[in-house]
Structure formats: structure tokens, C-alpha cells
mmCIF file of C-alpha atoms and ligand atoms in Angstrom:
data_model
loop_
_atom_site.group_PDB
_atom_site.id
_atom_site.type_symbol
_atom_site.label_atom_id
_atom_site.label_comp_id
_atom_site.label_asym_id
_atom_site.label_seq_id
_atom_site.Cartn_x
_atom_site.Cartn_y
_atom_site.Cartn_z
ATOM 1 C CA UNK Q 1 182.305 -65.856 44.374
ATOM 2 C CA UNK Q 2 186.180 -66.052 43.942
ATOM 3 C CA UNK Q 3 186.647 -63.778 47.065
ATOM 4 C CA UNK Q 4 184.228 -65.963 49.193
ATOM 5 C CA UNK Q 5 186.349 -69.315 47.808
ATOM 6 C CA UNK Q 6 189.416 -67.298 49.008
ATOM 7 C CA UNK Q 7 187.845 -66.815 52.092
ATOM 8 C CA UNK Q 8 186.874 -70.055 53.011
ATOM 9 C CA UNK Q 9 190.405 -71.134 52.037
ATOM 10 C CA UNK Q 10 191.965 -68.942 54.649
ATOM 11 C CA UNK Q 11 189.912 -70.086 56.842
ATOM 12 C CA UNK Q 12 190.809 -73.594 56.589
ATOM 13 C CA UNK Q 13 194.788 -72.863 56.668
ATOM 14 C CA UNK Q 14 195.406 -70.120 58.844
ATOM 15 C CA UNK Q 15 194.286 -72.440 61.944
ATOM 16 C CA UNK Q 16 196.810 -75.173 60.047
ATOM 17 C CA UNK Q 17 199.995 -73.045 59.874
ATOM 18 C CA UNK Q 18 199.045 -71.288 62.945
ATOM 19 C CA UNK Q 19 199.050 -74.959 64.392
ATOM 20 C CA UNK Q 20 202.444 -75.981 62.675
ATOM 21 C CA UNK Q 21 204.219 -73.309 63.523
ATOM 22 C CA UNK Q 22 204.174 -74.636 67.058
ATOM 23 C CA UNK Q 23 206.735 -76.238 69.163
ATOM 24 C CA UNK Q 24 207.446 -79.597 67.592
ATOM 25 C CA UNK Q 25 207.038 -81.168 70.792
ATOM 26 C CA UNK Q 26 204.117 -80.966 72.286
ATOM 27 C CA UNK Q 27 201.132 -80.544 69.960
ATOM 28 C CA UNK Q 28 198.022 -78.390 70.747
ATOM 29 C CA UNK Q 29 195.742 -81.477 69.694
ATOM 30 C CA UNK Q 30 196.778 -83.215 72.789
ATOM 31 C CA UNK Q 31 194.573 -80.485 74.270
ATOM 32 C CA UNK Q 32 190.659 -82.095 74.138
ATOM 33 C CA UNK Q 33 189.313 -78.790 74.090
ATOM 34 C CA UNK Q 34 191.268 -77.790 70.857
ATOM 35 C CA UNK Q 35 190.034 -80.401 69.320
ATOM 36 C CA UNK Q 36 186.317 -80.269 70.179
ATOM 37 C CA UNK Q 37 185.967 -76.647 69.094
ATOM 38 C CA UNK Q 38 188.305 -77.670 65.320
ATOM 39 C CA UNK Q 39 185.722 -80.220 64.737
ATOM 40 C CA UNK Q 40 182.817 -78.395 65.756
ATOM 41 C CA UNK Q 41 184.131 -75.294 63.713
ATOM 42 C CA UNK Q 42 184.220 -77.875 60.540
ATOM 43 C CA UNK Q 43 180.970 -79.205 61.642
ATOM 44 C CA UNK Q 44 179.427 -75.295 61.390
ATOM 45 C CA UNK Q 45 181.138 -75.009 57.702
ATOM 46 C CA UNK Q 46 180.273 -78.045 56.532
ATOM 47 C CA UNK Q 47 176.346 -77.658 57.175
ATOM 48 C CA UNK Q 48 177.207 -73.206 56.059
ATOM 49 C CA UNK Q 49 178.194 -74.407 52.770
ATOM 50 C CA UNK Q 50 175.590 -77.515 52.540
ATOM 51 C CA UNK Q 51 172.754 -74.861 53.068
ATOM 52 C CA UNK Q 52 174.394 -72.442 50.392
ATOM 53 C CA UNK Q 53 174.345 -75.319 47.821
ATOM 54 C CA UNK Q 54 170.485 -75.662 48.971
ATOM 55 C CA UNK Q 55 169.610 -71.959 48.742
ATOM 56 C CA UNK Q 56 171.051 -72.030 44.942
ATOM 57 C CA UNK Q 57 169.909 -75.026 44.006
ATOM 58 C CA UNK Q 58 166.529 -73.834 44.983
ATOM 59 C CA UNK Q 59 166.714 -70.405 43.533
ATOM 60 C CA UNK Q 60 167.771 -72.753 40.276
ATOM 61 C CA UNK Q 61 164.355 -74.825 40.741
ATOM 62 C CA UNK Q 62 162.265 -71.917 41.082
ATOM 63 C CA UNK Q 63 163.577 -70.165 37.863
ATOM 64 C CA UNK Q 64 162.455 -73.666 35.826
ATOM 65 C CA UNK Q 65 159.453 -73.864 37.322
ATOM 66 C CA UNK Q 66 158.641 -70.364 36.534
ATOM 67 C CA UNK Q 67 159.756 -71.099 32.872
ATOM 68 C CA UNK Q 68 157.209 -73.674 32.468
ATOM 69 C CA UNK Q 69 154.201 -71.680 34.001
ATOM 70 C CA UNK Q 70 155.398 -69.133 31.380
ATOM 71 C CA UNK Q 71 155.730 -71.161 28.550
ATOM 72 C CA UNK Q 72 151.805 -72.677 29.427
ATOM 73 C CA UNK Q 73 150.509 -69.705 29.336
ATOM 74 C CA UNK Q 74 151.920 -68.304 25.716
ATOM 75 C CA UNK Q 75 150.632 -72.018 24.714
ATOM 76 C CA UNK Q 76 146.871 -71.684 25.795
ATOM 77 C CA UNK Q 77 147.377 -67.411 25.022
ATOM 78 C CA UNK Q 78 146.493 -66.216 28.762
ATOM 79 C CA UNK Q 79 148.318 -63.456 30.377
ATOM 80 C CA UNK Q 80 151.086 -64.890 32.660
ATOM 81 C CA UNK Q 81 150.581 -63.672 36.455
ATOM 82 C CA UNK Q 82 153.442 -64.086 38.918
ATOM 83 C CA UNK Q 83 153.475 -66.346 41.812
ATOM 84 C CA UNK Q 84 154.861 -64.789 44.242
ATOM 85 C CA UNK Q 85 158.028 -66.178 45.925
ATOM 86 C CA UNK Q 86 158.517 -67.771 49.307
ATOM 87 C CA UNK Q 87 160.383 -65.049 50.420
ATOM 88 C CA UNK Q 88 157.612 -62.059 49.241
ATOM 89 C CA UNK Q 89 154.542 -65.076 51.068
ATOM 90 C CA UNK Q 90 156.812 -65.422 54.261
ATOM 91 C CA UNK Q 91 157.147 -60.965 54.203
ATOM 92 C CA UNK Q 92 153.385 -60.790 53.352
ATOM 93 C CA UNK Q 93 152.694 -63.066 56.315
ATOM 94 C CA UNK Q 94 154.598 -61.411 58.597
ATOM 95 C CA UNK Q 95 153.410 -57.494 58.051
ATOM 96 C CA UNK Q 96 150.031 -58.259 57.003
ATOM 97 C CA UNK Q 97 149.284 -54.779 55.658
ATOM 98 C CA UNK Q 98 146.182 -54.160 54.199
ATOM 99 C CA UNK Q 99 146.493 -53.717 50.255
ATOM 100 C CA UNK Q 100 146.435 -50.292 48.579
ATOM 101 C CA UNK Q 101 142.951 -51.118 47.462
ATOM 102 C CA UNK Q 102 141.839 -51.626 50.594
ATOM 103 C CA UNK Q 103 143.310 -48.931 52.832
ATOM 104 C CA UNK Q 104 139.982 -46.658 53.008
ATOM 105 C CA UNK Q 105 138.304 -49.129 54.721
ATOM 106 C CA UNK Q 106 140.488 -48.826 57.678
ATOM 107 C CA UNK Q 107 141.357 -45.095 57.124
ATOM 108 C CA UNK Q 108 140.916 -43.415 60.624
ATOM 109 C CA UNK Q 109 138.180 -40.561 60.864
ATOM 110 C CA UNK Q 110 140.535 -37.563 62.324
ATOM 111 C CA UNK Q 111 142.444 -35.500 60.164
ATOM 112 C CA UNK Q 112 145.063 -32.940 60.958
ATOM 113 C CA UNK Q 113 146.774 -30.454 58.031
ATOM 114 C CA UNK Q 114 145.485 -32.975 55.609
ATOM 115 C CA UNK Q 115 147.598 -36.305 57.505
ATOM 116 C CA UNK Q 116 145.475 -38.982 58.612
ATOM 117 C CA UNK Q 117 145.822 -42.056 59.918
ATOM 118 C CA UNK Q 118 145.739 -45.920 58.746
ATOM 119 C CA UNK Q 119 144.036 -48.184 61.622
ATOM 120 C CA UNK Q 120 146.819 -51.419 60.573
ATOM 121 C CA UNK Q 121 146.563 -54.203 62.984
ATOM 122 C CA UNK Q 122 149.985 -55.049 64.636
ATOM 123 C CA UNK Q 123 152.361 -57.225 62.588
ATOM 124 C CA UNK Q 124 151.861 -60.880 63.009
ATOM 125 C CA UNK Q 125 155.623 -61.119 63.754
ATOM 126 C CA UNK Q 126 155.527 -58.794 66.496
ATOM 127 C CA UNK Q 127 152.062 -60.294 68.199
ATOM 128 C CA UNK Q 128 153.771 -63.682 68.048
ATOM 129 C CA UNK Q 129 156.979 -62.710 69.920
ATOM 130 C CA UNK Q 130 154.532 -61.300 72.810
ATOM 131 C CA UNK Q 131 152.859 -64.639 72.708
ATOM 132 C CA UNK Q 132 155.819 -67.047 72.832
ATOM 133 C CA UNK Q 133 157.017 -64.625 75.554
ATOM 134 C CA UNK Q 134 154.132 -65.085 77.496
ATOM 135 C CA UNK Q 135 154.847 -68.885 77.071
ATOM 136 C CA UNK Q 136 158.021 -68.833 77.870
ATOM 137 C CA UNK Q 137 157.288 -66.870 81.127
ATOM 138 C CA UNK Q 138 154.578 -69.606 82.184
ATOM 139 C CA UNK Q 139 156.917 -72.453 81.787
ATOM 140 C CA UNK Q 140 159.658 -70.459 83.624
ATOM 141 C CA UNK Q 141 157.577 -69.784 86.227
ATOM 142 C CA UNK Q 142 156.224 -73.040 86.647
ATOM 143 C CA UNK Q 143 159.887 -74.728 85.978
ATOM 144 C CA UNK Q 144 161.398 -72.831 88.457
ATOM 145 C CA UNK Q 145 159.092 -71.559 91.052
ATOM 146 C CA UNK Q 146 156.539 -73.906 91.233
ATOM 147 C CA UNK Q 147 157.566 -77.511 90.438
ATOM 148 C CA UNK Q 148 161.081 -76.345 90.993
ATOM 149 C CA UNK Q 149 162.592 -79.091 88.389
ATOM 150 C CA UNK Q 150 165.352 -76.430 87.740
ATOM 151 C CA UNK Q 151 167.905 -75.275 89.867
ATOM 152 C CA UNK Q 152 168.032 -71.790 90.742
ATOM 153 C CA UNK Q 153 171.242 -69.199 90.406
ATOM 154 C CA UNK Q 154 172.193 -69.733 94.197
ATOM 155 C CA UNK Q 155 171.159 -73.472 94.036
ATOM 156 C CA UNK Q 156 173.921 -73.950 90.393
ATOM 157 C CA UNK Q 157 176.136 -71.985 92.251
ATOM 158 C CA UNK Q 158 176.338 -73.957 94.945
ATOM 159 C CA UNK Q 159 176.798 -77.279 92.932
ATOM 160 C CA UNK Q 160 179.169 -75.767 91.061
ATOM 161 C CA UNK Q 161 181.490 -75.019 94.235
ATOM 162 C CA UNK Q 162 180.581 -78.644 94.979
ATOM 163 C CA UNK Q 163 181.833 -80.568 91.955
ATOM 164 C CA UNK Q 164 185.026 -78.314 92.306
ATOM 165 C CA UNK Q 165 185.751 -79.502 95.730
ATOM 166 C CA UNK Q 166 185.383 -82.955 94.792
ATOM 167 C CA UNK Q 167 187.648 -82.000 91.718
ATOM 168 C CA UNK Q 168 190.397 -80.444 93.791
ATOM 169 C CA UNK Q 169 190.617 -83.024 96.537
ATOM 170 C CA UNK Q 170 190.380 -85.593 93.794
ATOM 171 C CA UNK Q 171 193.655 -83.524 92.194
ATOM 172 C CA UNK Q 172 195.214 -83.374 95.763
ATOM 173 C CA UNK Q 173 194.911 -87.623 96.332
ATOM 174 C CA UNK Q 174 197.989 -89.147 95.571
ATOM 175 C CA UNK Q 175 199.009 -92.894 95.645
ATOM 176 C CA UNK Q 176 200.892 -92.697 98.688
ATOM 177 C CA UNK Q 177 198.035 -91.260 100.607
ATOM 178 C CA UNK Q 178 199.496 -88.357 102.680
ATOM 179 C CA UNK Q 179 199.882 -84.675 100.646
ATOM 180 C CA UNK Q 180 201.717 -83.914 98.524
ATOM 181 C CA UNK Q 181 203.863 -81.005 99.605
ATOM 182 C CA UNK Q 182 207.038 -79.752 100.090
ATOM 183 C CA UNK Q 183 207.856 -81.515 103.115
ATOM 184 C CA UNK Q 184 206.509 -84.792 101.525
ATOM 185 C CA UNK Q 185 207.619 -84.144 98.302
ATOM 186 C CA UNK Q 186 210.430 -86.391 96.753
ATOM 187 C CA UNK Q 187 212.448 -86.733 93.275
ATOM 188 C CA UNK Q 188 210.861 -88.540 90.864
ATOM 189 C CA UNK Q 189 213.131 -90.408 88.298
ATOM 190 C CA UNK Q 190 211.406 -92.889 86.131
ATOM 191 C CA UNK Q 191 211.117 -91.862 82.293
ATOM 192 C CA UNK Q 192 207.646 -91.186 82.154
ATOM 193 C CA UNK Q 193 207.360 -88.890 84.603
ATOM 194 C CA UNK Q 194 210.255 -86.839 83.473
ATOM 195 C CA UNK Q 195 208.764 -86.683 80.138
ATOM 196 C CA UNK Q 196 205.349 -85.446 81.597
ATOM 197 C CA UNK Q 197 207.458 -82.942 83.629
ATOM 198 C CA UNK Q 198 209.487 -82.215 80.435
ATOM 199 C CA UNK Q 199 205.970 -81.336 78.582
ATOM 200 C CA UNK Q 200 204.329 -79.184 81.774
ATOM 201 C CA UNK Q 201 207.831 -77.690 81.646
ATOM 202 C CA UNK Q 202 208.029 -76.654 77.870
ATOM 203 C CA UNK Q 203 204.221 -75.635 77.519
ATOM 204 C CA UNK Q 204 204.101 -73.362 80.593
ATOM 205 C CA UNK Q 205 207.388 -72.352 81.850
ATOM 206 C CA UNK Q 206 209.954 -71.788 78.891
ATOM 207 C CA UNK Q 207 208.736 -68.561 78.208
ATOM 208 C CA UNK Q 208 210.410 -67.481 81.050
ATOM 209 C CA UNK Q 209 213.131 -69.992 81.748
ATOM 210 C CA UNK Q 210 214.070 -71.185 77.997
ATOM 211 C CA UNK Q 211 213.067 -74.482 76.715
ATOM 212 C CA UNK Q 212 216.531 -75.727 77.844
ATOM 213 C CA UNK Q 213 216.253 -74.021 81.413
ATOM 214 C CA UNK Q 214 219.081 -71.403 80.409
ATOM 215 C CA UNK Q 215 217.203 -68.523 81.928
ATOM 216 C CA UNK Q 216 215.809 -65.511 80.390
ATOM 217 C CA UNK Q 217 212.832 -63.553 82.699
ATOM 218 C CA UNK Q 218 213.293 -66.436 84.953
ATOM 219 C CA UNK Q 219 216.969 -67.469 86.043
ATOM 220 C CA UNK Q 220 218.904 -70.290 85.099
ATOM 221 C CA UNK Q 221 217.573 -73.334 86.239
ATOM 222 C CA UNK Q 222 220.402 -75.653 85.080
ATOM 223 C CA UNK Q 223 223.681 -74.638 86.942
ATOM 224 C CA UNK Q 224 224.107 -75.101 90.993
ATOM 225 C CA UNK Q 225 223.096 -71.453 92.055
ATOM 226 C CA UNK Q 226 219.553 -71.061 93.225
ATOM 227 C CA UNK Q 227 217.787 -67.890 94.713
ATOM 228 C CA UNK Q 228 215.327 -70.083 96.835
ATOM 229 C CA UNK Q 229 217.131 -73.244 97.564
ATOM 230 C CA UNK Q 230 217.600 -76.493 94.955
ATOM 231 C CA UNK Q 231 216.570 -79.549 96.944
ATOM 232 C CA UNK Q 232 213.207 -80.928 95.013
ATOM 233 C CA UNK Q 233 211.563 -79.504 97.806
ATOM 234 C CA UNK Q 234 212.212 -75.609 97.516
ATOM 235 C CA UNK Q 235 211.715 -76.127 94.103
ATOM 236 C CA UNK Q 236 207.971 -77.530 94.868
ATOM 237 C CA UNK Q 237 207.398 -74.935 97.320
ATOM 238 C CA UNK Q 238 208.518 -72.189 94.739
ATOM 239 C CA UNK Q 239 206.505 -73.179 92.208
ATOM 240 C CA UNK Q 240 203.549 -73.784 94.517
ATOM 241 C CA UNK Q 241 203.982 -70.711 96.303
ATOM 242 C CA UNK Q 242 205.210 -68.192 93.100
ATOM 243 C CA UNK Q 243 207.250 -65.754 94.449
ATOM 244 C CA UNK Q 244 205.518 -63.001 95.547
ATOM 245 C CA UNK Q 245 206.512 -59.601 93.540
ATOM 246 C CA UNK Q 246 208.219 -61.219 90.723
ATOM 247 C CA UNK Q 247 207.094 -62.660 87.310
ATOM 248 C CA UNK Q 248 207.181 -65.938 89.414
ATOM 249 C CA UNK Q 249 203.396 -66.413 89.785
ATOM 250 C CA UNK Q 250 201.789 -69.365 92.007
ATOM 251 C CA UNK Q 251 201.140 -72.570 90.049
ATOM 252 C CA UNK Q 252 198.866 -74.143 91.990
ATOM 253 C CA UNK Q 253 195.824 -73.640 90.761
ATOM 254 C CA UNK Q 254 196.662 -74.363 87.140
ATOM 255 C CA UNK Q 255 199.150 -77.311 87.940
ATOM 256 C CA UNK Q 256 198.458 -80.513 90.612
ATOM 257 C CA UNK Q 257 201.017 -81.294 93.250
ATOM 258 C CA UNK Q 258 201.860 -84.381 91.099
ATOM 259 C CA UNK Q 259 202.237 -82.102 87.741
ATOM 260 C CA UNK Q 260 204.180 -79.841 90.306
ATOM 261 C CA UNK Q 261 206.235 -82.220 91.728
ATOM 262 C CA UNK Q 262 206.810 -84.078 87.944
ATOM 263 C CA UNK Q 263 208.528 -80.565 86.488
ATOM 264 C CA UNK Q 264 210.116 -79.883 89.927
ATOM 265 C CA UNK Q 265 212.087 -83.356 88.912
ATOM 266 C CA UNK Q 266 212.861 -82.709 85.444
ATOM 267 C CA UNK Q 267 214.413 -79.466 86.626
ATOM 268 C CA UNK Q 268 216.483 -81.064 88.633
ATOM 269 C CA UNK Q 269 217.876 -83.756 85.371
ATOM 270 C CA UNK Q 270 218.856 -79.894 83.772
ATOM 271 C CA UNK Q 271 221.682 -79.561 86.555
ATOM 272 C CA UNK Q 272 225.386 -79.328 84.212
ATOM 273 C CA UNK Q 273 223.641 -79.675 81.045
ATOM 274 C CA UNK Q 274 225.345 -76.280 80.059
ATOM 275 C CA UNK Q 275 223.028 -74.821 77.692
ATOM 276 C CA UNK Q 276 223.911 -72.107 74.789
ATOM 277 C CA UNK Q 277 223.202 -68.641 76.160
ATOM 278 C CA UNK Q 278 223.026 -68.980 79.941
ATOM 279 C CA UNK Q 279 222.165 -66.865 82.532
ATOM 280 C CA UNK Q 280 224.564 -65.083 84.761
ATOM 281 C CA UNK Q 281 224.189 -67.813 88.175
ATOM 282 C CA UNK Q 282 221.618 -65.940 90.901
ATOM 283 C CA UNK Q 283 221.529 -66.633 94.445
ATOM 284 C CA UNK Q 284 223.517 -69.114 96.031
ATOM 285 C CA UNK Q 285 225.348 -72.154 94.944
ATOM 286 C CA UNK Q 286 223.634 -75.115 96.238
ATOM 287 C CA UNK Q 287 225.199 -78.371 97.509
ATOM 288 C CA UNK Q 288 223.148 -81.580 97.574
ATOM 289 C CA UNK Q 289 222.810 -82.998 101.339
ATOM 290 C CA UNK Q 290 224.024 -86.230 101.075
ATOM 291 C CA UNK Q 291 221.325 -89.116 102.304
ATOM 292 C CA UNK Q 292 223.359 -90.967 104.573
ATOM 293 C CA UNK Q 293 223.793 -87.603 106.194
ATOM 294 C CA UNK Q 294 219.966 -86.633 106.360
ATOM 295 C CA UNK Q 295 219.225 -90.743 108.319
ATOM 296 C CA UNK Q 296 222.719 -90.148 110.429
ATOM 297 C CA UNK Q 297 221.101 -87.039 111.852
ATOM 298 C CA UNK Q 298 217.864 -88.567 111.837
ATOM 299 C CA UNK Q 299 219.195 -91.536 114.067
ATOM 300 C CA UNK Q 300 221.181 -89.225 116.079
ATOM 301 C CA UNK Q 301 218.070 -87.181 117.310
ATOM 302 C CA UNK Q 302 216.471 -89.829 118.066
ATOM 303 C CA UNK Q 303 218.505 -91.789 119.982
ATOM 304 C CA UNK Q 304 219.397 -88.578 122.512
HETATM 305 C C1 HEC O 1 206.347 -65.085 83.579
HETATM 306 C C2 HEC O 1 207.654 -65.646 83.734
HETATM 307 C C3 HEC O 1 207.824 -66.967 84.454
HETATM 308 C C4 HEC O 1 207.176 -68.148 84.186
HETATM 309 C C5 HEC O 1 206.116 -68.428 83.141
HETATM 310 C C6 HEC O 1 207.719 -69.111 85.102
HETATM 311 N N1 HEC O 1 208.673 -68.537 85.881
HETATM 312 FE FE1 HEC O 1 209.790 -69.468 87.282
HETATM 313 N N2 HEC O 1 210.649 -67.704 87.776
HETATM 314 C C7 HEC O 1 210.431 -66.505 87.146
HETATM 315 C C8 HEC O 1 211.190 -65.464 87.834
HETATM 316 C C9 HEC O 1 211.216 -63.992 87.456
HETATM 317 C C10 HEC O 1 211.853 -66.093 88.888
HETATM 318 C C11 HEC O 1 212.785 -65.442 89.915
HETATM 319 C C12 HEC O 1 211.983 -65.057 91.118
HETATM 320 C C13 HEC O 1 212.831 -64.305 92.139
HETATM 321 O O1 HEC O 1 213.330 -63.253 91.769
HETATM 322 O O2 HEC O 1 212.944 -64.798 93.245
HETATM 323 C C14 HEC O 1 211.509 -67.507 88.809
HETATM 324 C C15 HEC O 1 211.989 -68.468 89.669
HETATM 325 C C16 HEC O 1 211.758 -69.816 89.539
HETATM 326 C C17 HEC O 1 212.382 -70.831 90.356
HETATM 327 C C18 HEC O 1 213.376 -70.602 91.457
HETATM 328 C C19 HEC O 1 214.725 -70.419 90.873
HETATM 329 C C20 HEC O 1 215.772 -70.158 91.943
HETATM 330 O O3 HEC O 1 216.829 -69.674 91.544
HETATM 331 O O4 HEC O 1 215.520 -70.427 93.102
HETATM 332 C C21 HEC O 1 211.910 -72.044 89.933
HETATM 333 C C22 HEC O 1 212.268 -73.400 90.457
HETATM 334 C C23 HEC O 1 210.991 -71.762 88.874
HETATM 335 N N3 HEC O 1 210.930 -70.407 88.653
HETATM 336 C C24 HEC O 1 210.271 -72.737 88.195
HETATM 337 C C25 HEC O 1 209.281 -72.449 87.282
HETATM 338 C C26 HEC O 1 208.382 -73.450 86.739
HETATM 339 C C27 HEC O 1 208.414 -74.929 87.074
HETATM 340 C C28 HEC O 1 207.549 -72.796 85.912
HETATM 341 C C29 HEC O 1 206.399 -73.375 85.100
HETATM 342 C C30 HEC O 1 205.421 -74.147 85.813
HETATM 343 C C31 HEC O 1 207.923 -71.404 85.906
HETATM 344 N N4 HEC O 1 208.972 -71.233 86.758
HETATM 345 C C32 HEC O 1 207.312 -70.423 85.148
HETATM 346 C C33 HEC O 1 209.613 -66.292 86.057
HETATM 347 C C34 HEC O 1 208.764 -67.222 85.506
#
């Protein structure tokens, strides 16, 4: 008993310290999945220990009933048979052999070296499985061949591909209409999505990069040399694209444009924050094109 209560008990904190051992900022309970499974998991623990209580309590319930019978009978001086328990009626029921007494009349007639054979019917338990397989083939034939109320493998699959297409271009719609790219792409500086960036930032790329961009696997993201270019949009592209051959994988399937384009932004607010610890600069230093520049050339083109 003390090693199950011990058990339980680790149960319940491991999770907790595992949980608070994470990075301050961003807790894995935003995560709706996380949470579903922690309450279903105390859901399936609660109703474990509920039925344990029952079991004993039962076992306890039993034992004073059995008293009783047992004191009745020394009272009216019979012999005190036995009831036998739920669990020895539920065994009998599901075996059905034929009692000791009985076995001769279903002793087989052939003999060989002095072994012979009992003629046992087949175990209820095992008859019934045939039988509720037998139903359950029926109604799966008739669900899905004949009446065809449920979808077949190929027919899932296909809705399946369906509802993720709808779920990718809804991912792909921005506000401003066109895509999102990295030719359309453009610095985002309001708080909020900073801070979003900040988060996608901290939970998925600081293993590589350090929390404060400083560079570890990944180079530094915070000083003016870049390996791919360090406008907003060779920053999208990168992290859209992954660079092929590196620990630099492809984002796009796990991030949205918008997600990419939020942590592309908050990259850029690292520039000269001079973190402890940074990486030797990679690549090229990178000088901002000024905007007046970008329109002047812009105008110039199209006026010739
Ligand atoms: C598994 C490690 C790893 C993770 C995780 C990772 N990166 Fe990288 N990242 C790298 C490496 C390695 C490079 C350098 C690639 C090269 O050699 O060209 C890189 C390069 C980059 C560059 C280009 C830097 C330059 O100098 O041009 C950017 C921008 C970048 N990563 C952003 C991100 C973002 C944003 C995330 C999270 C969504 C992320 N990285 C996650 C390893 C990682």
C-alpha cells in the first residue's frame, strides 16, 4: 500500500516539476493539447482510484455478510455452506465445465494407453466472442457496403486532404489579401506582434540561436553580419525556405507566413543588443537600404 501511495505521488509531481522547470516565459499550458491530455490523465486517476475504493469497500461488504450467514447458522445448529463469490459465479459461467461428479456422463468411448477423452462443450466465453464477431461483421458489412453510412479508407482519406487544404489556404489568407512572401513581406513593429514573434522565437528557435539571438548551432542573429542577407525579407525567405544542408530546416509547414513573418521582425529588434557570449559575425555585414532610396529608384525606372 505505501509503495502504491508513493506511486501515485510521483505521478502527480513529476509532470509538475517537469512543467516548472520550463522556460519562465512561455508556459506549456498555453498549448490546448497539453492541457486536454493533463485533465484527461486526472480524469483516468480519479475514476482508477474511485473504483479501488469500490472494489475494497465491496470485498469489506462481502466479509459482513458472510459473518452473518455464519453466525445464523451456529444459531439454528446447521452446517454453514459457502456461497460462492462473484468472482468464482462469473469463472463458473464462463468455463462451464461439467462437475467431477458428472464427468462420466460425457466421458468419450475411445481409449488409447489408458487416456481418454472428456466430450466438454466449448467455453461460453469463447462461443460468445464468435457470436459478437459475427455481429459485428453484419453491421460492418451493412454500415459500410451496403447502406454505406460510413466512409470508407479512400473516401476519409480524401476528406482528410480536404479539410487540410481548406486549413492551409485558411493559414495562407492574410488581411492584406495578396501572399504573404518574401517579396510581399514587410517589418512588423507594433508590440504585440513582436511579443508573438518573441514567443515563436523562444519556443522553437533558441535551441539553436540562444534565447537572446547570440548564436550557438545557428549564428548570431543580433550583430550586422548575415550569411543570407538581413532585410526582413531574406530573413522570411530563410526561414521559409531552411537552408538546405544545414541544421537550418524549412519552417513552413510548422509556422504560417504571419508566425514567419512575426519572428522574422523580432529578429530584426535583436540588431546591437550585444548579448553575453556571442558568436564570431558569419557572412557579410549588412547595410539597411535606405527607403527614400528604394521609391527614388522606383520613380526613376519608371519615369525612363
Ligand atoms: C536545429 C538548429 C536550428 C534551429 C532550431 C533554427 N535554426 Fe536558424 N539556423 C541554423 C543554422 C545552422 C543556420 C546557418 C545556416 C547556414 O549555414 O547557412 C541558421 C540560419 C538562420 C538564419 C540566417 C542567418 C544568416 O546569417 O543569414 C535565420 C534568419 C534563422 N536561422 C532563423 C531561425 C528561426 C526564425 C528559427 C525558428 C523558427 C530558427 N532559425 C531555428 C540552425 C537552426
Amino acid at each position: 500500500m505505501k509503495r502504491t501511495i508513493l506511486l501515485l505521488l510521483l505521478l502527480f509531481c513529476l509532470p509538475g516539476t517537469m512543467l516548472m522547470a520550463q522556460d519562465a516565459g512561455i508556459s506549456v499550458w498555453d498549448d490546448p493539447m497539453v492541457m486536454f491530455y493533463t485533465v484527461v490523465a486526472f480524469i483516468f486517476i480519479t475514476v482508477l482510484l474511485i473504483l479501488a475504493v469500490a472494489v475494497y469497500l465491496l470485498q469489506v461488504l462481502n466479509f459482513l455478510v458472510q459473518q452473518q450467514a455464519k453466525d445464523r447458522a451456529l444459531k439454528l445448529g446447521i452446517e454453514y455452506v459457502r456461497e460462492p463469490g462473484i468472482w468464482e459465479r462469473l469463472n463458473a459461467w464462463l468455463w462451464d465445465i461439467a462437475p467431477i461428479e458428472k464427468e462420466k456422463d460425457i466421458m468419450m468411448h475411445h481409449e488409447y494407453d489408458g487416456i481418454r477423452e472428456l466430450d466438454n462443450h466449448l467455453p461460453p466465453w469463447w462461443r460468445w466472442l464468435l457470436y459478437i464477431t459475427i455481429i459485428f461483421a453484419v453491421v460492418y458489412m451493412v454500415m459500410y457496403h451496403i447502406t454505406d453510412s460510413l466512409p470508407m479508407q479512400e473516401e476519409e482519406y480524401a476528406t482528410e486532404l480536404a479539410l487540410a487544404d481548406a486549413e492551409m489556404k485558411k493559414m495562407n489568407a492574410t488581411e492584406s489579401g495578396p501572399v504573404l512572401d518574401e517579396t510581399t513581406v514587410v517589418e512588423l513593429t507594433d508590440a504585440v506582434s513582436l511579443e508573438e514573434g518573441k514567443k515563436i522565437f523562444i519556443s522553437n528557435c533558441a535551441s539553436c540561436h540562444k534565447e537572446s539571438g547570440a548564436g550557438d548551432i545557428g549564428p548570431n542573429l543580433t550583430d550586422e553580419y548575415w550569411l543570407h542577407g538581413g532585410s526582413i525579407g531574406d530573413l522570411f525567405k530563410v526561414v521559409k525556405n531552411g537552408v538546405p544542408a544545414t541544421n537550418m530546416i524549412s519552417w513552413a509547414a510548422m509556422l504560417s507566413p504571419k508566425m514567419m513573418q512575426q519572428v522574422s521582425s523580432y529578429i530584426l529588434t535583436l540588431k546591437g543588443t550585444n548579448p553575453p557570449n556571442p558568436k564570431e559575425p558569419q557572412g557579410e555585414k549588412y547595410i539597411p537600404m535606405p527607403k527614400e532610396t528604394v521609391v527614388d529608384t522606383l520613380t526613376v525606372k519608371a519615369s525612363l
